[in-house]
PDB file of C-alpha atoms in Angstrom:
ATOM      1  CA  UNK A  25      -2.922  15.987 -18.172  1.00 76.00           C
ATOM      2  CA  UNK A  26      -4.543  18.152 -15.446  1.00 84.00           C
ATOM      3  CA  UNK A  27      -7.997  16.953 -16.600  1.00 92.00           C
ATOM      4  CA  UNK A  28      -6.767  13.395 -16.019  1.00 93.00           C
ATOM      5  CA  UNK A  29      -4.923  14.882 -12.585  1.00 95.00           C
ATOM      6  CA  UNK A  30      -8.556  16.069 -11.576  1.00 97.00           C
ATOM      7  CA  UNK A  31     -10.488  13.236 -12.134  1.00 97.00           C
ATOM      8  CA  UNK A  32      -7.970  11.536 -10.154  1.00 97.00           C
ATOM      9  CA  UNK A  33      -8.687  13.904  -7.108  1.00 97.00           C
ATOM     10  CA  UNK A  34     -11.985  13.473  -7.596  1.00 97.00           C
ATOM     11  CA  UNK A  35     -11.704   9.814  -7.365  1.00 97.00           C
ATOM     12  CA  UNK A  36      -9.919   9.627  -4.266  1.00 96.00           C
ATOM     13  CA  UNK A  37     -12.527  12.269  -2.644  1.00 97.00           C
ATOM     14  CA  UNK A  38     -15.291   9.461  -3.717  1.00 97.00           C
ATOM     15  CA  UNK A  39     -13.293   6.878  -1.547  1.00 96.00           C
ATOM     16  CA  UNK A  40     -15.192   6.617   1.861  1.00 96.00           C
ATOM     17  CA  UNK A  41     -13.523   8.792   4.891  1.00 97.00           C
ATOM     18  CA  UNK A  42     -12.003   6.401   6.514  1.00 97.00           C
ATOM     19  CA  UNK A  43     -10.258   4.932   3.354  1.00 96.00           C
ATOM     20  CA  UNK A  44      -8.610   8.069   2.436  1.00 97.00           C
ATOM     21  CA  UNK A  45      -7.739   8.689   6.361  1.00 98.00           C
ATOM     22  CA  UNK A  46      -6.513   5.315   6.301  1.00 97.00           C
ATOM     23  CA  UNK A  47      -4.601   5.892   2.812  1.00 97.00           C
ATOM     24  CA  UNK A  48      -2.835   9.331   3.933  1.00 97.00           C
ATOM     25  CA  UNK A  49      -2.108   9.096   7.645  1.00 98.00           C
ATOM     26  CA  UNK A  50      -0.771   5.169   7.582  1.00 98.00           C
ATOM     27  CA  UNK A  51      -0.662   3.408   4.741  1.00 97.00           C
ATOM     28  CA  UNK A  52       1.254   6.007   3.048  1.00 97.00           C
ATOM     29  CA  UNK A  53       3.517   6.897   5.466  1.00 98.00           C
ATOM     30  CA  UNK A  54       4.591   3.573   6.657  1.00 98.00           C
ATOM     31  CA  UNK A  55       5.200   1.936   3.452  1.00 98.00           C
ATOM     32  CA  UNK A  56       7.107   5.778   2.213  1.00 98.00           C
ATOM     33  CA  UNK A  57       9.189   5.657   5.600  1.00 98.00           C
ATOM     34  CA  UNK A  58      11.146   2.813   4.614  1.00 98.00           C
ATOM     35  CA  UNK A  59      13.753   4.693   2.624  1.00 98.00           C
ATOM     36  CA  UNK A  60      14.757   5.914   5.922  1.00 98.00           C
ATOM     37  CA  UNK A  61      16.170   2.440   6.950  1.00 98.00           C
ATOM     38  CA  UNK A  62      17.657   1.144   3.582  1.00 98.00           C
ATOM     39  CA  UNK A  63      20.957   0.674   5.951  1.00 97.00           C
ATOM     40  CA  UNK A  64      19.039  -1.947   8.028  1.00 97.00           C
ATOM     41  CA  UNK A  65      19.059  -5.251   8.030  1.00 95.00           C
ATOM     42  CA  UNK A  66      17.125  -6.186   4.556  1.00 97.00           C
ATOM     43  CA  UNK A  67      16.219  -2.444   5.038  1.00 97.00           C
ATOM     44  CA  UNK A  68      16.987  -2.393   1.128  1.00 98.00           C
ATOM     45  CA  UNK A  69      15.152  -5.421  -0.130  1.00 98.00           C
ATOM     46  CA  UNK A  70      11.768  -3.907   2.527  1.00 98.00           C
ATOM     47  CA  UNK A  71      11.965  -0.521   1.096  1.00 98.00           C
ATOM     48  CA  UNK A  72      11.762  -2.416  -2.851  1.00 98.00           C
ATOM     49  CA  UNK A  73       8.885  -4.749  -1.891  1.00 98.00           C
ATOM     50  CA  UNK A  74       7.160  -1.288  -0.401  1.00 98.00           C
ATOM     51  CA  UNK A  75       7.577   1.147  -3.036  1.00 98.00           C
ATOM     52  CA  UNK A  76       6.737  -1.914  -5.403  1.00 98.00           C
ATOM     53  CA  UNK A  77       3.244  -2.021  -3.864  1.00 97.00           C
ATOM     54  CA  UNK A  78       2.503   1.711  -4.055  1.00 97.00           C
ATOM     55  CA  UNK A  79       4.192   2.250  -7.858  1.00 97.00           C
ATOM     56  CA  UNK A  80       2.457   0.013 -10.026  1.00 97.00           C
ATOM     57  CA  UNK A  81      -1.072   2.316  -8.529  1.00 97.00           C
ATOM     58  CA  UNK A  82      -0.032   5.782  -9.737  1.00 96.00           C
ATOM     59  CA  UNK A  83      -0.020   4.091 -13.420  1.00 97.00           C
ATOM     60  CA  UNK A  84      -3.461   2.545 -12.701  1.00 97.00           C
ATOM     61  CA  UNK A  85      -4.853   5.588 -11.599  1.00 97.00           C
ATOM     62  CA  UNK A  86      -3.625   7.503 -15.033  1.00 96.00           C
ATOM     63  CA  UNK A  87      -4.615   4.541 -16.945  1.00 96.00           C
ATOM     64  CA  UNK A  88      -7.781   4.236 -15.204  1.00 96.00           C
ATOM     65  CA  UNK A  89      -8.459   7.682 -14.591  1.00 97.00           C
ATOM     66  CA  UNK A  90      -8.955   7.309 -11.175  1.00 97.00           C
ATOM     67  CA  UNK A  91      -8.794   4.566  -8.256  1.00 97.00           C
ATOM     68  CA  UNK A  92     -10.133   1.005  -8.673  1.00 97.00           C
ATOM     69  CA  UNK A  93     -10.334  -2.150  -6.528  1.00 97.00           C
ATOM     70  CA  UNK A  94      -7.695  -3.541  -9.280  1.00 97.00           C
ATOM     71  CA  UNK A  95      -5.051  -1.291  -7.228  1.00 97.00           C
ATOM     72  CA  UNK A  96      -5.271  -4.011  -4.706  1.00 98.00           C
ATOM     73  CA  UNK A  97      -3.509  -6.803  -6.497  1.00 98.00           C
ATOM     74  CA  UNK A  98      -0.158  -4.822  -6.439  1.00 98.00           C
ATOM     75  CA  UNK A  99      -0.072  -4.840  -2.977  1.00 98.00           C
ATOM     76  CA  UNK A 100      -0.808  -8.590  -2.786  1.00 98.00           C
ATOM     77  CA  UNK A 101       1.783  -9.236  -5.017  1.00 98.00           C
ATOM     78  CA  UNK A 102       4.787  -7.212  -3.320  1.00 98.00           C
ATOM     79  CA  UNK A 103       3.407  -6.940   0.212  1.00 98.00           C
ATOM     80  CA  UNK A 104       3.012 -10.632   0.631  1.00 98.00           C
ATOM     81  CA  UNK A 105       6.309 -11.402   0.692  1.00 98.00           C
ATOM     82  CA  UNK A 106       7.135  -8.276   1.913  1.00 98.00           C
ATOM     83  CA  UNK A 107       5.183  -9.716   5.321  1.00 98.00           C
ATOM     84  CA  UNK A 108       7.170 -13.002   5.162  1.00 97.00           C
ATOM     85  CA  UNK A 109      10.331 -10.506   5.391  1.00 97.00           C
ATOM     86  CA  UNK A 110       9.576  -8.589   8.272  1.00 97.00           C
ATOM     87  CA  UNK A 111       8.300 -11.304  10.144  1.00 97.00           C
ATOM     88  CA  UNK A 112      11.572 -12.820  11.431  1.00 95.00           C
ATOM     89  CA  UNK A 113      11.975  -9.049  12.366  1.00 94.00           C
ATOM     90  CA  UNK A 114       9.451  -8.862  14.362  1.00 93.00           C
ATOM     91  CA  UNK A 115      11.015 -12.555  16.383  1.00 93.00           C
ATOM     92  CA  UNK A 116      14.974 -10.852  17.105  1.00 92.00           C
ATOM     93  CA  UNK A 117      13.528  -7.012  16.800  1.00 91.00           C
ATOM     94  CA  UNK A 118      15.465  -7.055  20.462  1.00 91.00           C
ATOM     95  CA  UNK A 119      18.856  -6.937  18.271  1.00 93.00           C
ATOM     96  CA  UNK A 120      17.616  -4.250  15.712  1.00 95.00           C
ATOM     97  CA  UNK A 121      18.231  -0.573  16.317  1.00 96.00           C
ATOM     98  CA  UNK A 122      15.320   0.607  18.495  1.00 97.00           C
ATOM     99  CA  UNK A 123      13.720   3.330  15.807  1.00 97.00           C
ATOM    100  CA  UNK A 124      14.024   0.185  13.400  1.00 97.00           C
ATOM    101  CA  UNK A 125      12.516  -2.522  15.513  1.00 97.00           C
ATOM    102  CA  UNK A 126       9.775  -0.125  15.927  1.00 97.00           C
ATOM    103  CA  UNK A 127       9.218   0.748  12.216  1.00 98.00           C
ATOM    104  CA  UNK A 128       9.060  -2.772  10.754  1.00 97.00           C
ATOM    105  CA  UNK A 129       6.503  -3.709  13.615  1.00 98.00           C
ATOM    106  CA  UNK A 130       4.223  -0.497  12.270  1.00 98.00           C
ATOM    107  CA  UNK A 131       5.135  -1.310   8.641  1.00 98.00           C
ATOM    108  CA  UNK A 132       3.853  -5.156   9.696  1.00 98.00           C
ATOM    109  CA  UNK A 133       0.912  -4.217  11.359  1.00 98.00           C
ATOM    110  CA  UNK A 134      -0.195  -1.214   8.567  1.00 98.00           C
ATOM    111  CA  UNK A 135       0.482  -3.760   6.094  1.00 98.00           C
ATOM    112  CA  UNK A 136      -1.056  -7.000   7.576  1.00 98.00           C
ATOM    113  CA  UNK A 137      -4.369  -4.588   8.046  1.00 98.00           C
ATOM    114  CA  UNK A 138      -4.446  -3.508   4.169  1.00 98.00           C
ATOM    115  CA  UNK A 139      -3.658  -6.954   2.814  1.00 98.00           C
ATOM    116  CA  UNK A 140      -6.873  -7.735   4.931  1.00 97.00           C
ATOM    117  CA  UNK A 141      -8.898  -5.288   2.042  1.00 97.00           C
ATOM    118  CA  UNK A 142      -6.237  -6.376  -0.856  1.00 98.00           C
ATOM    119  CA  UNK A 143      -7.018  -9.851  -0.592  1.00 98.00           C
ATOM    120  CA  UNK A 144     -10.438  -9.102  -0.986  1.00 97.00           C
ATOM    121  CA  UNK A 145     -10.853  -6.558  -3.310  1.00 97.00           C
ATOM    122  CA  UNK A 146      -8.414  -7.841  -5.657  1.00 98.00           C
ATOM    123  CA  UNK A 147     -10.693 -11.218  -5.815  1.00 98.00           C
ATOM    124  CA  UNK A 148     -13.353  -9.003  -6.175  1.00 98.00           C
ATOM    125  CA  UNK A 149     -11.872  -7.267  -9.566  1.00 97.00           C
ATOM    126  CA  UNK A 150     -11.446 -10.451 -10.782  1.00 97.00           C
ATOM    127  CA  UNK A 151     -14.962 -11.422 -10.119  1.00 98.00           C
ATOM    128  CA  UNK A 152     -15.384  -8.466 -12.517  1.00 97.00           C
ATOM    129  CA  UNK A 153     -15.736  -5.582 -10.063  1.00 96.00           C
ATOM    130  CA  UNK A 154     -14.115  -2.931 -12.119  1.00 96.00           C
ATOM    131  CA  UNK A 155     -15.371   0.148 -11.196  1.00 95.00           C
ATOM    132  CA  UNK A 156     -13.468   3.265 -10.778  1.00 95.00           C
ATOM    133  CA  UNK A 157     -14.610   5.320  -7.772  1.00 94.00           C
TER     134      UNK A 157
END
């Protein structure tokens, strides 16, 4: 297990600078943050789609032994519709809670960024671009 663990680490350490900056200081945190507004509107149903794009990763990564484009696709999968959720949000965020209105524009903008890269790598793993970092 902590061999596994430290190839992991390794792996994420061969991800360019700005991925892992990218990975720890938003992506992370904005998709983590919504179990902080599961009393929301839909704040239950955004906080599943979220943690449902981050989850299915720390398998790969075991399974894998490290990170891989292939990561990608579960974002794609949950975050897509995720997107179509928060988007009527973002139209009447003038009758959410302030601290909420706020959040699900972050979570939309973090998320509309990264599905920028997930579209493509995850068509890139399927063009059979499998490496691990």
């Amino acid at each position: 297990m902590h061999l596994v663990l430290e190839e992991i680490w390794q792996s994420f350490w061969r991800l360019p600078v700005w991925v892992r900056v990218w990975i720890v200081f938003a992506l992370g945190p904005a998709n983590l943050a919504s179990v902080f507004f599961l009393d929301q509107p839909m704040g239950s149903v955004i906080a599943m789609l979220a943690y449902c794009g981050i989850a299915p990763n720390f398998v790969l990564a075991f399974v894998l032994r490290g990170l891989s484009r292939l990561m990608a696709l579960s974002h794609t999968l949950f975050w897509s519709p995720l997107m179509l959720i928060l988007a009527p949000h973002l139209a009447y965020s003038h009758e959410l809670v302030p601290a909420y209105a706020t959040y699900v524009t972050v979570l939309f903008v973090v998320n509309a960024v990264s599905l920028g890269f997930d579209f493509r790598d995850t068509y890139r793993w399927f063009r059979g671009d499998r490496a691990v970092f």
